[in-house]
Amino acid sequence: MNEKKVFHNFKSYINEALLNNGDKNGSIQELKPKLLNGELVVGAAHSVVLLTPLSERDSGRFGSLFVTNYKLSFVPLETSQYDEYGQKNHLLGTFDVPLTGVGALWLTDGGPQRRRRLLPYADMPGKVKGLQVICKNMKVMTFSFANSPIGNGRKVAMALIHHAFPKRHDLLFAFEYREPYYPTLPSDLNMFQRPGDWKRELERCECPHWRITCINGTSDAFMLTAGETLIVPSSVLDYNLMESARHFRSGRVPIWVWGRPEGAALLRSGELLPTEQSATAESVLLEQVRRSHPKLSPPRVLYLCGAGGAAPSPHAPHAPHAPPALPALHSLLASHKKLADLCTPTTLPNFWLQDSQYYSILDSSRWLRYVANCLAFADDAASHLMSNITVVLQEGDGVDYCAVVSCLTQLLIDPYFRTISGFQSLIQKEWIALGHPFCDRLGLPRPGPGKEAPAQAPVFLLFLDCTWQLLQQFPAAFQFTDTYLVTLWDCVHNHLFDTFLFNCPRDRDLAVSKNFTPRPVWDWGEQFSEQDKALFYNPLYMINKPIPMTAQRLSMPAVSWRNSRPADDTERLRPCCSVGGVELWALCYERWLPPLDTPHAGRLHFHLHHCRLRAQIQQLTDKLSSLSIMNNRHSNGDEDATESFRIPAVSRFYPFSLNRYDNVTRNLDSMQVSLIDASQLLDSQSLLNAPD
């Protein structure tokens, strides 16, 4: 029976190869992956079957599987028009996964039913029948080597386990990529890499009682995980900062990140160390913060993870109704693992079993509770700031939840950070310049020697999830969409770019000194076309406050002074911070589950409908301005506005789902949208004008 089965499968495969390639030998080994400059193949397997996710039977696609020093790439034997996602990446194909995006590997018996975990540096079995790859963005790919030459499966598994979990940081592909880089970053993007960048932010917020110090860039640096530039109270001397830093974890003394012209400021700080003089050192610094306020108002300290080991400062009493403390990093990681298990079922019966217990499993993960707690802290901080009270966020080393709550607070208060350039500048300031340890939290090797095992936790994903919740509650307040946020999360695991590749600016500067070429992820043209980037823009944004076309193309100083001054109380967002007010980010977590990807569903249809309404408004406005509405209609033969802007049929998780309909690609590829001006969605070549 076994011999007949093997012979039958092999014959069927040869026939399929002959049909598609026209080669009498039917050799699948002619398939090759698309390689970048500096990319090398380190392992390959032919006659591999990529199993269809959550299929009722073991069906799939024939092809070849390759492991390079950059990605895992499956090249199908037969191409199809349904093999492309709506979003087309210039660097990665449909069946490609960056090595740093690989989360877990499982050995299978050729299908998804029986499996066991394959750990890095563990013994590899002599024969590998199947391999399952679970990605960090919750995508699942299952391969069968039943028809492959003996030993191919083991070679691929060994190459993948070795290169996906390297021991050294400089083994990542970003250090091997040889393509020249010519930056085309937006002119209004603040990278917060130089003192002038921080000065620009300080002037934008109109905070004259604070000063810039570059002491952290000298040999006397006391905050080694941050950049060279810090903003501190004007009355504090650098010597006092150096002395006080000995009493804070990682030297994280309170530093300024945002402020209001009225005097209130937002600061970040690490927890106090359990020393005899720590409380005194904190009181001295908080007194200087108080003096930086024009009204000499005392600051309010928000302990994000509960009160530290030291006694609370008399200047910083606890709020009477403080939000629940945020979890330890290991608890956040455990919560994310439960969420990932819910969103990565490997078999169809398992999917339906989890579906029947969906809400109980989701609630037990506590992920939405943590999201709601972060929003509650941000809302609390925003309330104090709008009441002209300075807020100091304090947590651990000051690099995790401080970044989350600080960013969310600024999103609630400052409209500038709700634009795409402003949001990217916010990430550069709070996460990159102030040293969030991305290598440690994402499970990458450290750039330098590390004595302790790093704590892994999806802190940045928690922030993106909180931001998405704000998008749902305030759909017209943000310039970007959830498509942009999901794309950004995917790019976090693309180690071709340096933005999320280091623990701190010092590690990046050291790599650059050794001829490393930094490539910011914000240069979206490196990966996507104008049509793909068009879906990053929210058609509802700034409807009531349109920006002139000329102003949108000016440099950052002109635009920032026009639109990015700290908001008044009318522009302050007040989110719902209860667990009942948040929901699961389906586009990010469930997009790889085919049973849930239904046609004519999802938020993208609302997006397209809003685009159509704006197009109709623009069309009517143009006709009114020409004072010849009837003449234009009769002379040019224009159709009715409602008929000329039809919404194409897209699936729920578009553009992250495979194309299933003939008209989807044709309709959406016809877009011609400017990256800078979202109103170009109204052009005659936009996706809304495409025929059904």
Coordinates of N, CA, C and O in Angstrom, one line a residue, residues 155-286:
K155 N 17.7 19.2 6.0 CA 18.6 20.3 5.6 C 17.9 21.7 5.8 O 18.5 22.6 6.3
V156 N 16.7 21.8 5.3 CA 15.9 23.0 5.5 C 15.7 23.4 7.0 O 15.9 24.5 7.4
A157 N 15.3 22.4 7.7 CA 15.0 22.6 9.2 C 16.3 23.0 9.9 O 16.2 24.0 10.7
M158 N 17.4 22.4 9.6 CA 18.7 22.8 10.2 C 19.1 24.2 9.8 O 19.5 25.0 10.7
A159 N 18.9 24.6 8.5 CA 19.3 25.9 8.1 C 18.4 27.0 8.7 O 18.8 28.0 9.1
L160 N 17.1 26.6 8.8 CA 16.2 27.6 9.4 C 16.4 27.8 10.9 O 16.4 28.9 11.4
I161 N 16.6 26.7 11.6 CA 16.8 26.9 13.1 C 18.1 27.6 13.4 O 18.2 28.3 14.4
H162 N 19.0 27.5 12.5 CA 20.3 28.1 12.7 C 20.3 29.6 12.4 O 20.8 30.4 13.1
H163 N 19.7 29.9 11.3 CA 19.7 31.3 10.8 C 18.6 32.2 11.4 O 18.7 33.4 11.4
A164 N 17.5 31.5 11.8 CA 16.3 32.3 12.3 C 16.6 32.7 13.8 O 15.9 33.6 14.3
F165 N 17.5 32.0 14.4 CA 17.8 32.3 15.8 C 19.3 32.4 16.0 O 20.0 31.6 16.6
P166 N 19.9 33.5 15.4 CA 21.4 33.6 15.5 C 21.9 34.0 16.9 O 21.1 34.5 17.7
K167 N 23.1 33.7 17.1 CA 23.7 34.0 18.4 C 24.3 35.4 18.5 O 24.4 36.0 19.6
R168 N 24.6 36.0 17.3 CA 25.2 37.3 17.3 C 24.4 38.3 16.6 O 23.8 37.9 15.5
H169 N 24.3 39.5 17.0 CA 23.5 40.5 16.4 C 24.0 40.9 15.0 O 23.2 41.2 14.1
D170 N 25.3 40.9 14.8 CA 25.8 41.3 13.5 C 25.6 40.2 12.4 O 26.1 40.4 11.3
L171 N 25.0 39.1 12.8 CA 24.7 38.1 11.8 C 23.3 38.3 11.1 O 23.0 37.6 10.1
L172 N 22.6 39.3 11.5 CA 21.3 39.7 10.9 C 21.6 40.3 9.5 O 22.6 40.9 9.2
F173 N 20.6 40.1 8.6 CA 20.8 40.4 7.2 C 21.0 41.9 7.0 O 21.6 42.3 6.0
A174 N 20.6 42.8 7.9 CA 20.8 44.2 7.7 C 22.3 44.5 7.6 O 22.7 45.5 7.0
F175 N 23.2 43.7 8.2 CA 24.6 43.9 8.1 C 25.2 43.4 6.8 O 26.3 43.6 6.5
E176 N 24.4 42.6 6.0 CA 24.9 42.0 4.8 C 24.3 42.6 3.6 O 24.8 42.3 2.5
Y177 N 23.2 43.3 3.7 CA 22.5 43.9 2.6 C 23.4 44.9 1.9 O 23.9 45.9 2.5
R178 N 23.6 44.7 0.6 CA 24.6 45.6 -0.1 C 24.0 46.6 -1.1 O 24.7 47.3 -1.8
E179 N 22.7 46.7 -1.0 CA 22.0 47.7 -1.9 C 22.3 49.1 -1.5 O 22.1 49.4 -0.3
P180 N 22.7 50.0 -2.3 CA 22.9 51.4 -1.9 C 21.5 52.0 -1.5 O 20.5 51.7 -2.0
Y181 N 21.6 52.9 -0.5 CA 20.4 53.5 0.1 C 20.5 55.0 -0.2 O 21.4 55.7 0.2
Y182 N 19.4 55.5 -0.8 CA 19.3 57.0 -1.0 C 18.0 57.4 -0.3 O 16.9 57.2 -0.8
P183 N 18.2 58.1 0.8 CA 17.0 58.4 1.7 C 16.0 59.3 0.9 O 16.4 60.3 0.2
T184 N 14.7 59.0 1.1 CA 13.7 59.9 0.6 C 12.6 60.1 1.7 O 11.4 59.9 1.5
L185 N 13.1 60.3 2.9 CA 12.3 60.5 4.1 C 11.4 61.8 4.0 O 11.9 62.8 3.4
P186 N 10.2 61.8 4.5 CA 9.5 63.1 4.5 C 10.2 64.2 5.2 O 10.9 64.0 6.2
S187 N 10.1 65.4 4.7 CA 10.8 66.5 5.2 C 10.3 66.9 6.6 O 11.0 67.6 7.3
D188 N 9.1 66.6 6.9 CA 8.5 67.0 8.2 C 8.6 65.9 9.2 O 8.0 65.9 10.3
L189 N 9.5 64.9 9.0 CA 9.7 63.8 9.9 C 10.9 64.2 10.8 O 12.0 64.5 10.4
N190 N 10.6 64.2 12.1 CA 11.7 64.5 13.1 C 12.3 63.2 13.7 O 11.6 62.4 14.3
M191 N 13.5 63.0 13.4 CA 14.2 61.7 13.8 C 14.7 61.8 15.2 O 15.1 60.7 15.7
F192 N 14.8 62.9 15.8 CA 15.3 63.1 17.2 C 16.7 62.4 17.4 O 16.9 61.6 18.3
Q193 N 17.6 62.7 16.4 CA 18.9 62.1 16.5 C 20.0 63.2 16.9 O 21.0 62.8 17.3
R194 N 19.7 64.4 16.7 CA 20.6 65.5 17.0 C 20.0 66.5 18.0 O 18.8 66.6 18.2
P195 N 20.8 67.3 18.7 CA 20.3 68.3 19.6 C 19.3 69.2 18.9 O 18.3 69.7 19.6
G196 N 19.6 69.6 17.7 CA 18.7 70.5 17.0 C 17.3 69.9 16.8 O 16.3 70.7 16.8
D197 N 17.1 68.6 16.7 CA 15.8 68.0 16.6 C 15.0 68.2 17.9 O 13.8 68.4 17.9
W198 N 15.7 68.0 19.0 CA 15.0 68.2 20.3 C 14.7 69.7 20.6 O 13.7 70.0 21.1
K199 N 15.6 70.5 20.1 CA 15.3 72.0 20.2 C 14.1 72.4 19.4 O 13.3 73.2 19.9
R200 N 13.9 71.8 18.3 CA 12.8 72.0 17.4 C 11.5 71.6 18.2 O 10.5 72.3 18.2
E201 N 11.5 70.5 18.8 CA 10.4 70.0 19.6 C 10.1 70.9 20.8 O 8.9 71.2 21.1
L202 N 11.2 71.3 21.5 CA 11.0 72.2 22.6 C 10.4 73.5 22.2 O 9.5 74.1 22.9
E203 N 10.8 74.1 21.1 CA 10.2 75.3 20.6 C 8.8 75.1 20.1 O 8.0 76.0 20.2
R204 N 8.5 74.0 19.5 CA 7.2 73.7 19.0 C 6.2 73.7 20.2 O 5.0 74.2 20.1
C205 N 6.6 73.2 21.3 CA 5.7 73.1 22.5 C 5.8 74.4 23.3 O 5.0 74.5 24.3
E206 N 6.7 75.3 23.0 CA 6.8 76.6 23.7 C 7.0 76.4 25.2 O 6.2 76.9 26.0
C207 N 8.0 75.8 25.5 CA 8.4 75.5 26.9 C 9.7 76.2 27.3 O 10.8 75.5 27.1
P208 N 9.7 77.4 27.7 CA 11.0 78.1 27.9 C 11.7 77.8 29.2 O 12.8 78.2 29.4
H209 N 11.1 77.1 30.1 CA 11.7 76.8 31.4 C 12.4 75.5 31.4 O 12.7 75.0 32.5
W210 N 12.7 75.0 30.3 CA 13.5 73.7 30.2 C 14.7 73.9 29.3 O 14.7 74.8 28.4
R211 N 15.7 73.1 29.5 CA 16.9 73.3 28.7 C 17.4 72.0 28.1 O 17.0 70.9 28.6
I212 N 18.2 72.0 27.1 CA 18.8 70.9 26.5 C 20.2 70.6 27.1 O 21.0 71.6 27.2
T213 N 20.5 69.4 27.5 CA 21.8 69.0 27.9 C 22.3 67.9 27.1 O 21.6 67.0 26.7
C214 N 23.6 67.9 26.7 CA 24.2 66.9 25.9 C 25.2 66.1 26.7 O 26.1 65.4 26.2
I215 N 25.1 66.2 28.1 CA 26.0 65.5 29.0 C 26.0 64.0 28.8 O 27.0 63.3 29.0
N216 N 24.8 63.5 28.3 CA 24.7 62.1 28.1 C 25.4 61.5 26.9 O 25.5 60.3 26.7
G217 N 26.0 62.4 26.1 CA 26.8 62.0 25.0 C 28.3 62.1 25.2 O 29.1 61.9 24.3
T218 N 28.7 62.4 26.5 CA 30.1 62.5 26.8 C 30.5 61.3 27.7 O 29.7 60.4 27.9
S219 N 31.7 61.4 28.2 CA 32.2 60.3 29.0 C 31.5 60.3 30.4 O 31.7 59.3 31.1
D220 N 30.9 61.4 30.7 CA 30.1 61.4 32.0 C 28.7 61.0 31.9 O 27.9 61.3 32.7
A221 N 28.4 60.3 30.8 CA 27.0 59.9 30.6 C 26.5 59.0 31.7 O 27.2 58.2 32.3
F222 N 25.2 59.2 32.1 CA 24.7 58.5 33.3 C 23.4 57.7 32.8 O 22.9 56.9 33.6
M223 N 22.9 57.9 31.6 CA 21.8 57.2 31.1 C 22.2 56.5 29.8 O 21.9 57.0 28.7
L224 N 22.9 55.4 29.9 CA 23.6 54.8 28.8 C 22.6 54.2 27.7 O 23.0 54.0 26.6
T225 N 21.3 54.0 28.1 CA 20.4 53.4 27.2 C 19.6 54.5 26.4 O 18.7 54.2 25.7
A226 N 20.0 55.8 26.6 CA 19.3 56.9 25.9 C 20.3 57.6 25.0 O 21.5 57.3 25.0
G227 N 19.8 58.5 24.1 CA 20.7 59.2 23.2 C 21.5 60.3 24.0 O 21.4 60.4 25.2
E228 N 22.2 61.1 23.2 CA 23.1 62.1 23.8 C 22.3 63.3 24.3 O 22.8 64.0 25.1
T229 N 21.1 63.5 23.8 CA 20.4 64.7 24.1 C 19.2 64.5 25.1 O 18.4 63.5 24.9
L230 N 19.2 65.2 26.2 CA 18.1 65.2 27.2 C 17.6 66.6 27.4 O 18.3 67.5 27.3
I231 N 16.3 66.7 27.8 CA 15.7 67.9 28.2 C 15.4 67.9 29.7 O 14.7 67.0 30.1
V232 N 15.9 68.8 30.5 CA 15.8 68.8 31.9 C 15.4 70.2 32.4 O 15.4 71.2 31.6
P233 N 15.0 70.4 33.6 CA 14.7 71.7 34.1 C 15.9 72.7 34.0 O 17.0 72.3 34.2
S234 N 15.6 73.9 33.7 CA 16.6 74.9 33.5 C 17.5 75.1 34.8 O 18.7 75.5 34.7
S235 N 16.9 74.9 35.9 CA 17.6 75.2 37.2 C 18.5 74.0 37.6 O 19.2 74.2 38.6
V236 N 18.5 72.9 36.9 CA 19.3 71.7 37.3 C 20.6 71.8 36.6 O 20.6 71.9 35.4
L237 N 21.7 71.6 37.4 CA 23.0 71.5 36.8 C 23.3 70.1 36.4 O 22.8 69.1 36.9
D238 N 24.2 69.9 35.4 CA 24.6 68.6 34.9 C 25.2 67.8 36.1 O 25.0 66.6 36.1
Y239 N 25.9 68.5 36.9 CA 26.5 67.7 38.1 C 25.5 67.1 39.0 O 25.6 66.0 39.4
N240 N 24.4 67.9 39.2 CA 23.3 67.4 40.1 C 22.6 66.2 39.4 O 22.2 65.3 40.1
L241 N 22.5 66.3 38.1 CA 21.9 65.1 37.4 C 22.7 63.9 37.6 O 22.2 62.8 37.8
M242 N 24.0 64.0 37.4 CA 24.9 62.9 37.5 C 24.8 62.3 38.9 O 24.8 61.0 39.1
E243 N 24.7 63.1 39.9 CA 24.7 62.6 41.3 C 23.3 62.0 41.6 O 23.2 60.9 42.2
S244 N 22.2 62.5 41.1 CA 20.9 62.0 41.3 C 20.7 60.7 40.6 O 19.9 59.8 41.0
A245 N 21.4 60.5 39.4 CA 21.2 59.3 38.6 C 21.6 58.1 39.3 O 21.1 57.0 38.9
R246 N 22.4 58.2 40.3 CA 22.9 57.0 41.0 C 21.7 56.3 41.8 O 21.8 55.2 42.2
H247 N 20.7 57.0 42.0 CA 19.6 56.6 42.8 C 18.4 56.1 42.0 O 17.3 55.7 42.5
F248 N 18.5 56.1 40.7 CA 17.4 55.7 39.8 C 17.9 54.5 38.9 O 19.1 54.4 38.6
R249 N 17.0 53.6 38.7 CA 17.3 52.4 37.8 C 17.8 52.9 36.5 O 17.1 53.7 35.8
S250 N 18.9 52.3 36.0 CA 19.5 52.6 34.7 C 19.8 54.1 34.6 O 19.9 54.6 33.5
G251 N 19.9 54.8 35.7 CA 20.2 56.3 35.7 C 19.1 57.1 35.1 O 19.3 58.2 34.7
R252 N 17.9 56.5 35.1 CA 16.7 57.2 34.4 C 16.1 58.2 35.3 O 15.1 58.0 36.0
V253 N 16.7 59.4 35.4 CA 16.1 60.5 36.1 C 15.0 61.1 35.3 O 14.8 60.8 34.1
P254 N 14.1 61.8 36.0 CA 13.0 62.4 35.2 C 13.4 63.4 34.1 O 14.2 64.3 34.3
I255 N 13.0 63.1 32.9 CA 13.4 63.9 31.7 C 12.1 64.3 31.0 O 11.1 63.6 30.9
W256 N 12.2 65.5 30.4 CA 11.1 66.1 29.7 C 10.9 65.4 28.3 O 11.8 65.2 27.6
V257 N 9.6 65.2 27.9 CA 9.3 64.6 26.6 C 8.2 65.4 25.9 O 8.2 65.4 24.7
W258 N 7.4 66.2 26.6 CA 6.4 67.0 26.0 C 5.9 68.1 27.0 O 6.0 67.9 28.2
G259 N 5.4 69.2 26.5 CA 4.9 70.2 27.4 C 3.9 71.1 26.8 O 3.7 71.1 25.5
R260 N 3.3 72.0 27.6 CA 2.3 73.0 27.1 C 2.8 74.4 27.4 O 3.6 74.6 28.4
P261 N 2.4 75.3 26.6 CA 2.9 76.7 26.9 C 2.5 77.2 28.2 O 3.1 78.1 28.8
E262 N 1.3 76.7 28.8 CA 0.9 77.1 30.1 C 1.8 76.7 31.2 O 1.7 77.2 32.3
G263 N 2.6 75.7 31.0 CA 3.6 75.3 32.0 C 3.6 73.8 32.3 O 4.7 73.3 32.7
A264 N 2.5 73.1 32.1 CA 2.5 71.7 32.4 C 3.4 70.9 31.5 O 3.5 71.2 30.3
A265 N 4.1 69.9 32.0 CA 5.0 69.1 31.2 C 4.8 67.6 31.5 O 4.3 67.2 32.5
L266 N 5.2 66.8 30.5 CA 5.2 65.3 30.7 C 6.6 64.8 30.8 O 7.4 65.1 29.9
L267 N 6.9 64.0 31.8 CA 8.2 63.5 32.1 C 8.2 62.0 32.2 O 7.2 61.4 32.6
R268 N 9.3 61.4 31.9 CA 9.5 60.0 32.1 C 10.6 59.7 33.1 O 11.6 60.4 33.1
S269 N 10.5 58.7 33.9 CA 11.5 58.4 34.9 C 11.5 56.9 35.2 O 10.5 56.2 35.0
G270 N 12.7 56.4 35.6 CA 12.8 55.1 36.1 C 12.4 55.0 37.6 O 12.3 56.0 38.3
E271 N 12.3 53.8 38.1 CA 12.0 53.7 39.5 C 13.2 54.0 40.4 O 14.4 53.9 39.9
L272 N 13.0 54.3 41.6 CA 14.1 54.5 42.6 C 14.7 53.2 43.0 O 14.1 52.2 43.1
L273 N 16.0 53.3 43.2 CA 16.7 52.2 43.8 C 16.6 52.2 45.3 O 16.4 53.2 45.9
P274 N 16.6 51.0 45.9 CA 16.4 50.9 47.4 C 17.7 51.4 48.1 O 18.4 50.6 48.8
T275 N 18.0 52.7 48.0 CA 19.1 53.2 48.8 C 18.6 54.2 49.8 O 17.4 54.6 49.8
E276 N 19.4 54.5 50.8 CA 19.0 55.4 51.9 C 18.7 56.8 51.4 O 17.8 57.5 52.0
Q277 N 19.3 57.3 50.3 CA 19.2 58.6 49.9 C 18.3 58.8 48.6 O 18.2 59.8 48.1
S278 N 17.7 57.7 48.2 CA 16.9 57.7 47.0 C 15.7 58.6 47.1 O 15.4 59.4 46.2
A279 N 15.0 58.6 48.2 CA 13.8 59.4 48.4 C 14.2 60.9 48.4 O 13.5 61.8 47.8
T280 N 15.3 61.2 49.0 CA 15.8 62.6 49.0 C 16.2 63.1 47.6 O 15.9 64.2 47.2
A281 N 16.9 62.2 46.9 CA 17.3 62.6 45.5 C 16.1 62.8 44.6 O 16.1 63.8 43.8
E282 N 15.0 62.0 44.8 CA 13.8 62.2 44.0 C 13.1 63.5 44.4 O 12.7 64.3 43.5
S283 N 13.1 63.8 45.7 CA 12.5 65.0 46.1 C 13.2 66.3 45.6 O 12.5 67.2 45.2
V284 N 14.5 66.2 45.6 CA 15.3 67.3 45.0 C 14.9 67.6 43.6 O 14.7 68.7 43.1
L285 N 14.9 66.5 42.8 CA 14.6 66.6 41.3 C 13.2 67.1 41.1 O 12.9 67.9 40.2
L286 N 12.2 66.6 41.9 CA 10.9 67.0 41.7 C 10.7 68.4 42.1 O 9.8 69.1 41.6

